[in-house]
Short mmCIF file of C-alpha atoms in Angstrom, two decimals:
data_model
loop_
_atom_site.label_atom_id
_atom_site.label_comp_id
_atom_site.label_asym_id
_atom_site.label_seq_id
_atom_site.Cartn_x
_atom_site.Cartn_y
_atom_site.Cartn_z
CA UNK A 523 0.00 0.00 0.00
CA UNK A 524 1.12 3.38 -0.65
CA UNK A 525 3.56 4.82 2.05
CA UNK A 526 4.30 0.79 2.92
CA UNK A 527 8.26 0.21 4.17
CA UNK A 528 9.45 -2.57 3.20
CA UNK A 529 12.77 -4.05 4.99
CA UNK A 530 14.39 -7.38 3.26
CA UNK A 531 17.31 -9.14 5.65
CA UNK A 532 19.97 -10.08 3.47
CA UNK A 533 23.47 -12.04 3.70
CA UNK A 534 26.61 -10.84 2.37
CA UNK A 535 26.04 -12.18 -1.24
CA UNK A 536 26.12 -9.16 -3.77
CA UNK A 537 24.40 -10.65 -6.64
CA UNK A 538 22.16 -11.24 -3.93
CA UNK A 539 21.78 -7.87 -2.85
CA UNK A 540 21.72 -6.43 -6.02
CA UNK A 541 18.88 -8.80 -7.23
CA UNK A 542 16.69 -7.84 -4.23
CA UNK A 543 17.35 -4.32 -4.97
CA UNK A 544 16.87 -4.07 -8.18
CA UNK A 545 14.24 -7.01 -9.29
CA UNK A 546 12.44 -7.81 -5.99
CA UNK A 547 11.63 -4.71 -4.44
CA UNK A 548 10.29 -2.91 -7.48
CA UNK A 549 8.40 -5.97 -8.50
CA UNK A 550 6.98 -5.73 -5.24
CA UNK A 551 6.22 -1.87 -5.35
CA UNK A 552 9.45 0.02 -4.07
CA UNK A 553 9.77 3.13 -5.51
CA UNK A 554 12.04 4.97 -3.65
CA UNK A 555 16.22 4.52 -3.72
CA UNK A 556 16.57 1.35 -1.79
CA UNK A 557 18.75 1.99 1.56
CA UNK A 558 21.37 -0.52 2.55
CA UNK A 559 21.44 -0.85 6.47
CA UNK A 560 24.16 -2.86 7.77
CA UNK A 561 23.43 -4.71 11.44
CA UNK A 562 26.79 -5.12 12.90
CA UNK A 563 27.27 -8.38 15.34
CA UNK A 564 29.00 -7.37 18.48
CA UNK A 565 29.57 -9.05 21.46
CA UNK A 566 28.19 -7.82 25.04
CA UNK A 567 31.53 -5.74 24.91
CA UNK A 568 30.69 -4.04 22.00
CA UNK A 569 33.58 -5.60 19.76
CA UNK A 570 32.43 -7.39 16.02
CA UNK A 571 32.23 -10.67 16.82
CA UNK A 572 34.50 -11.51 14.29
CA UNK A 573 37.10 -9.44 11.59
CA UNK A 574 35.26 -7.28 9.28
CA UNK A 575 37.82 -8.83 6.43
CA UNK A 576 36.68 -12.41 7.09
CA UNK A 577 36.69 -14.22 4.38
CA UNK A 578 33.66 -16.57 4.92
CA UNK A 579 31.75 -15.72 8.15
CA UNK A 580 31.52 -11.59 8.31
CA UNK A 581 29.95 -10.25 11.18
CA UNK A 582 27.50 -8.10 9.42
CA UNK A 583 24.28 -8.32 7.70
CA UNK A 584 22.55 -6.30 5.35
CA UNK A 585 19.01 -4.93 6.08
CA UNK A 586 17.80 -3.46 2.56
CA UNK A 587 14.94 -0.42 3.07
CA UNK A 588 12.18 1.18 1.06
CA UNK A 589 9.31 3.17 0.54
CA UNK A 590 6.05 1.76 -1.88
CA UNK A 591 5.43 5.00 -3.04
CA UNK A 592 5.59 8.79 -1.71
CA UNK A 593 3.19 9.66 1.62
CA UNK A 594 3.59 13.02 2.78
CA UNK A 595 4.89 13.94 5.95
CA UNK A 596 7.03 10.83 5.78
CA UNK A 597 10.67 11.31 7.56
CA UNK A 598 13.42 10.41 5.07
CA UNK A 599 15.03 7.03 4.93
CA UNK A 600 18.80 7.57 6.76
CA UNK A 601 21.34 6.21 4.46
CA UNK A 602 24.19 4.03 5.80
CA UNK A 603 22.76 3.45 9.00
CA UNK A 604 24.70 0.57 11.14
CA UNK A 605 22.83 -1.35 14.06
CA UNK A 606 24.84 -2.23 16.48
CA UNK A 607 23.79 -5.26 18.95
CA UNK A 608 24.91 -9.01 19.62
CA UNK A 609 23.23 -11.80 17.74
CA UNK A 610 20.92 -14.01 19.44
CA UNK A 611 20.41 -17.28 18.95
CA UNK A 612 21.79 -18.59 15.12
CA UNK A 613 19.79 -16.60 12.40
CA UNK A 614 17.37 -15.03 14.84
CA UNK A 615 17.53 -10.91 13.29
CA UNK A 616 16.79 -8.23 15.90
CA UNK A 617 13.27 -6.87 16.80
CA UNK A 618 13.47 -3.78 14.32
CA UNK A 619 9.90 -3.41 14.35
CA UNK A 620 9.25 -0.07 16.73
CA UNK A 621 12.57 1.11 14.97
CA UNK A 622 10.91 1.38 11.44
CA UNK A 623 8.00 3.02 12.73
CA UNK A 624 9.89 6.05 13.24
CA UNK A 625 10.18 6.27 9.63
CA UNK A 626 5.97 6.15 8.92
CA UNK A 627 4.40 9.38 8.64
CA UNK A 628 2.13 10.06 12.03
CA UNK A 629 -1.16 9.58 10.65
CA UNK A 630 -0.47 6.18 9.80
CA UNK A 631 1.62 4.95 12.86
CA UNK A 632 -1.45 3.61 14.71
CA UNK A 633 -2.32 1.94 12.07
CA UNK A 634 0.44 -0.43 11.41
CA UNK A 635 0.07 -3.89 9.60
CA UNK A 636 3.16 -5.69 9.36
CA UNK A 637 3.32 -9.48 7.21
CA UNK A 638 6.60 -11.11 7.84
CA UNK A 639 7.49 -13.80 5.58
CA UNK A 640 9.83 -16.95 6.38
CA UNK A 641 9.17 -15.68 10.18
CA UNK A 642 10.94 -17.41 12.96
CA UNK A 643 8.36 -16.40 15.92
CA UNK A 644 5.33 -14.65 16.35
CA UNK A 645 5.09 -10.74 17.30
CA UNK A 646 2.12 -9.28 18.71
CA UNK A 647 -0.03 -7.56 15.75
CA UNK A 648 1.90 -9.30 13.08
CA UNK A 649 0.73 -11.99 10.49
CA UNK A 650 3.67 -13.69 10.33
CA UNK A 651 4.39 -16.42 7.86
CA UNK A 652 6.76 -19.63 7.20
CA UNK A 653 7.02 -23.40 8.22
CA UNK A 654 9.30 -21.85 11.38
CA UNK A 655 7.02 -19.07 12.52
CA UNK A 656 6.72 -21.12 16.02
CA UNK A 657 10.49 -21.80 16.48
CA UNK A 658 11.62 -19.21 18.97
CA UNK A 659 8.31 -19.60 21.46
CA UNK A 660 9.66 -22.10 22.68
CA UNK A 661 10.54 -21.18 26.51
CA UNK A 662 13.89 -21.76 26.75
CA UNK A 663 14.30 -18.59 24.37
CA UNK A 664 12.91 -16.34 27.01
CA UNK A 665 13.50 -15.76 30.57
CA UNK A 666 10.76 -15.17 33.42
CA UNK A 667 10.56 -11.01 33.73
CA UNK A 668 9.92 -9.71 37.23
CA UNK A 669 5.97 -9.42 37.97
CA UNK A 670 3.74 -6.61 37.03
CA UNK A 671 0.59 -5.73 37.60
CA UNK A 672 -1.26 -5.42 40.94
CA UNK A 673 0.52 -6.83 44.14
CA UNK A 674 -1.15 -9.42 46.09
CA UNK A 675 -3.71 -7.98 48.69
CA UNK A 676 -5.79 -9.83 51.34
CA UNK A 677 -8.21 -7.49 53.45
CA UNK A 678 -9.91 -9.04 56.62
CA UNK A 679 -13.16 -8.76 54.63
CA UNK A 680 -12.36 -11.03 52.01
CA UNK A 681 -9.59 -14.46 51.46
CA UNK A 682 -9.66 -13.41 47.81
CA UNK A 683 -6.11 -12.25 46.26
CA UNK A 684 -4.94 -10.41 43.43
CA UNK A 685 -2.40 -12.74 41.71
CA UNK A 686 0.41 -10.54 40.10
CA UNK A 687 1.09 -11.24 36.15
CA UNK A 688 4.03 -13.11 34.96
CA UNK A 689 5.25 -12.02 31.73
CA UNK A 690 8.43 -12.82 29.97
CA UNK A 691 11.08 -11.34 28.17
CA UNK A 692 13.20 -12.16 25.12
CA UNK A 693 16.60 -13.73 25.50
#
């Protein structure tokens, strides 16, 4: 749809890139200049997890951008832009989601629709798509958050309690 983003994960194959650039995206209604994002794997020290010269496993990704169409009052796609965070578990991408918002125009930010293809988990609000869509629910990719919600309460009129809410956080 008109003022759409769309955002295509990429490895470091160039014929690769430049197919998805220049075939798939306008086949698929791009018609801005494609961005090239990089997403830079660093460890929890902040250091690449491996040489930027390596020959076969680089520590970088490439996260190809663009508009479907022209919406006013969209902010500009940033060229060049690196992400920097560590890599989860093998081939899992980082939650970009609420990142590309920021590039939708207000009016249609509440009204976001997002399809991800070859999906490895489900998001909230997200059709998401592929025969591995399930693979990261499983619990041992997330870790028990602290409570929220209401505390417990007893009063001397009543034995009922207010049970807080577990929730869980991603890995």
């Amino acid at each position: 749809s008109e003022g759409a983003l769309m955002a295509v994960w990429v490895t470091n194959n160039q014929q690769l890139v430049d197919w998805t650039t220049k075939v798939l995206m306008p086949h698929w209604g791009v018609r801005s200049r494609v961005r090239t994002w990089l997403w830079l794997k660093v460890s929890s020290g902040g250091e690449p997890v491996s040489a930027l010269d390596a020959v076969h496993k680089k520590p970088f990704e490439h996260l190809l951008v663009g508009r479907c169409g022209e919406v006013e009052g969209a902010p500009e796609l940033p060229d060049d832009l690196v992400l920097l965070c560590p890599p989860d578990a093998h081939s899992r991408k980082p939650a970009i989601g609420e990142f590309l918002c920021e590039f939708l125009p207000d009016n249609l930010k509440s009204q976001v629709e997002v399809l991800e293809l070859f999906a490895r988990e489900l998001r909230p609000r997200w059709t998401s798509l592929g025969d591995q869509a399930i693979k990261f629910q499983d619990t041992r990719y997330w870790i028990q958050a602290p409570a929220t919600g209401p505390t417990p309460q007893q009063d001397s009129d009543s034995k009922a309690k207010q049970v807080p809410k577990e929730s869980y956080e991603r890995v």
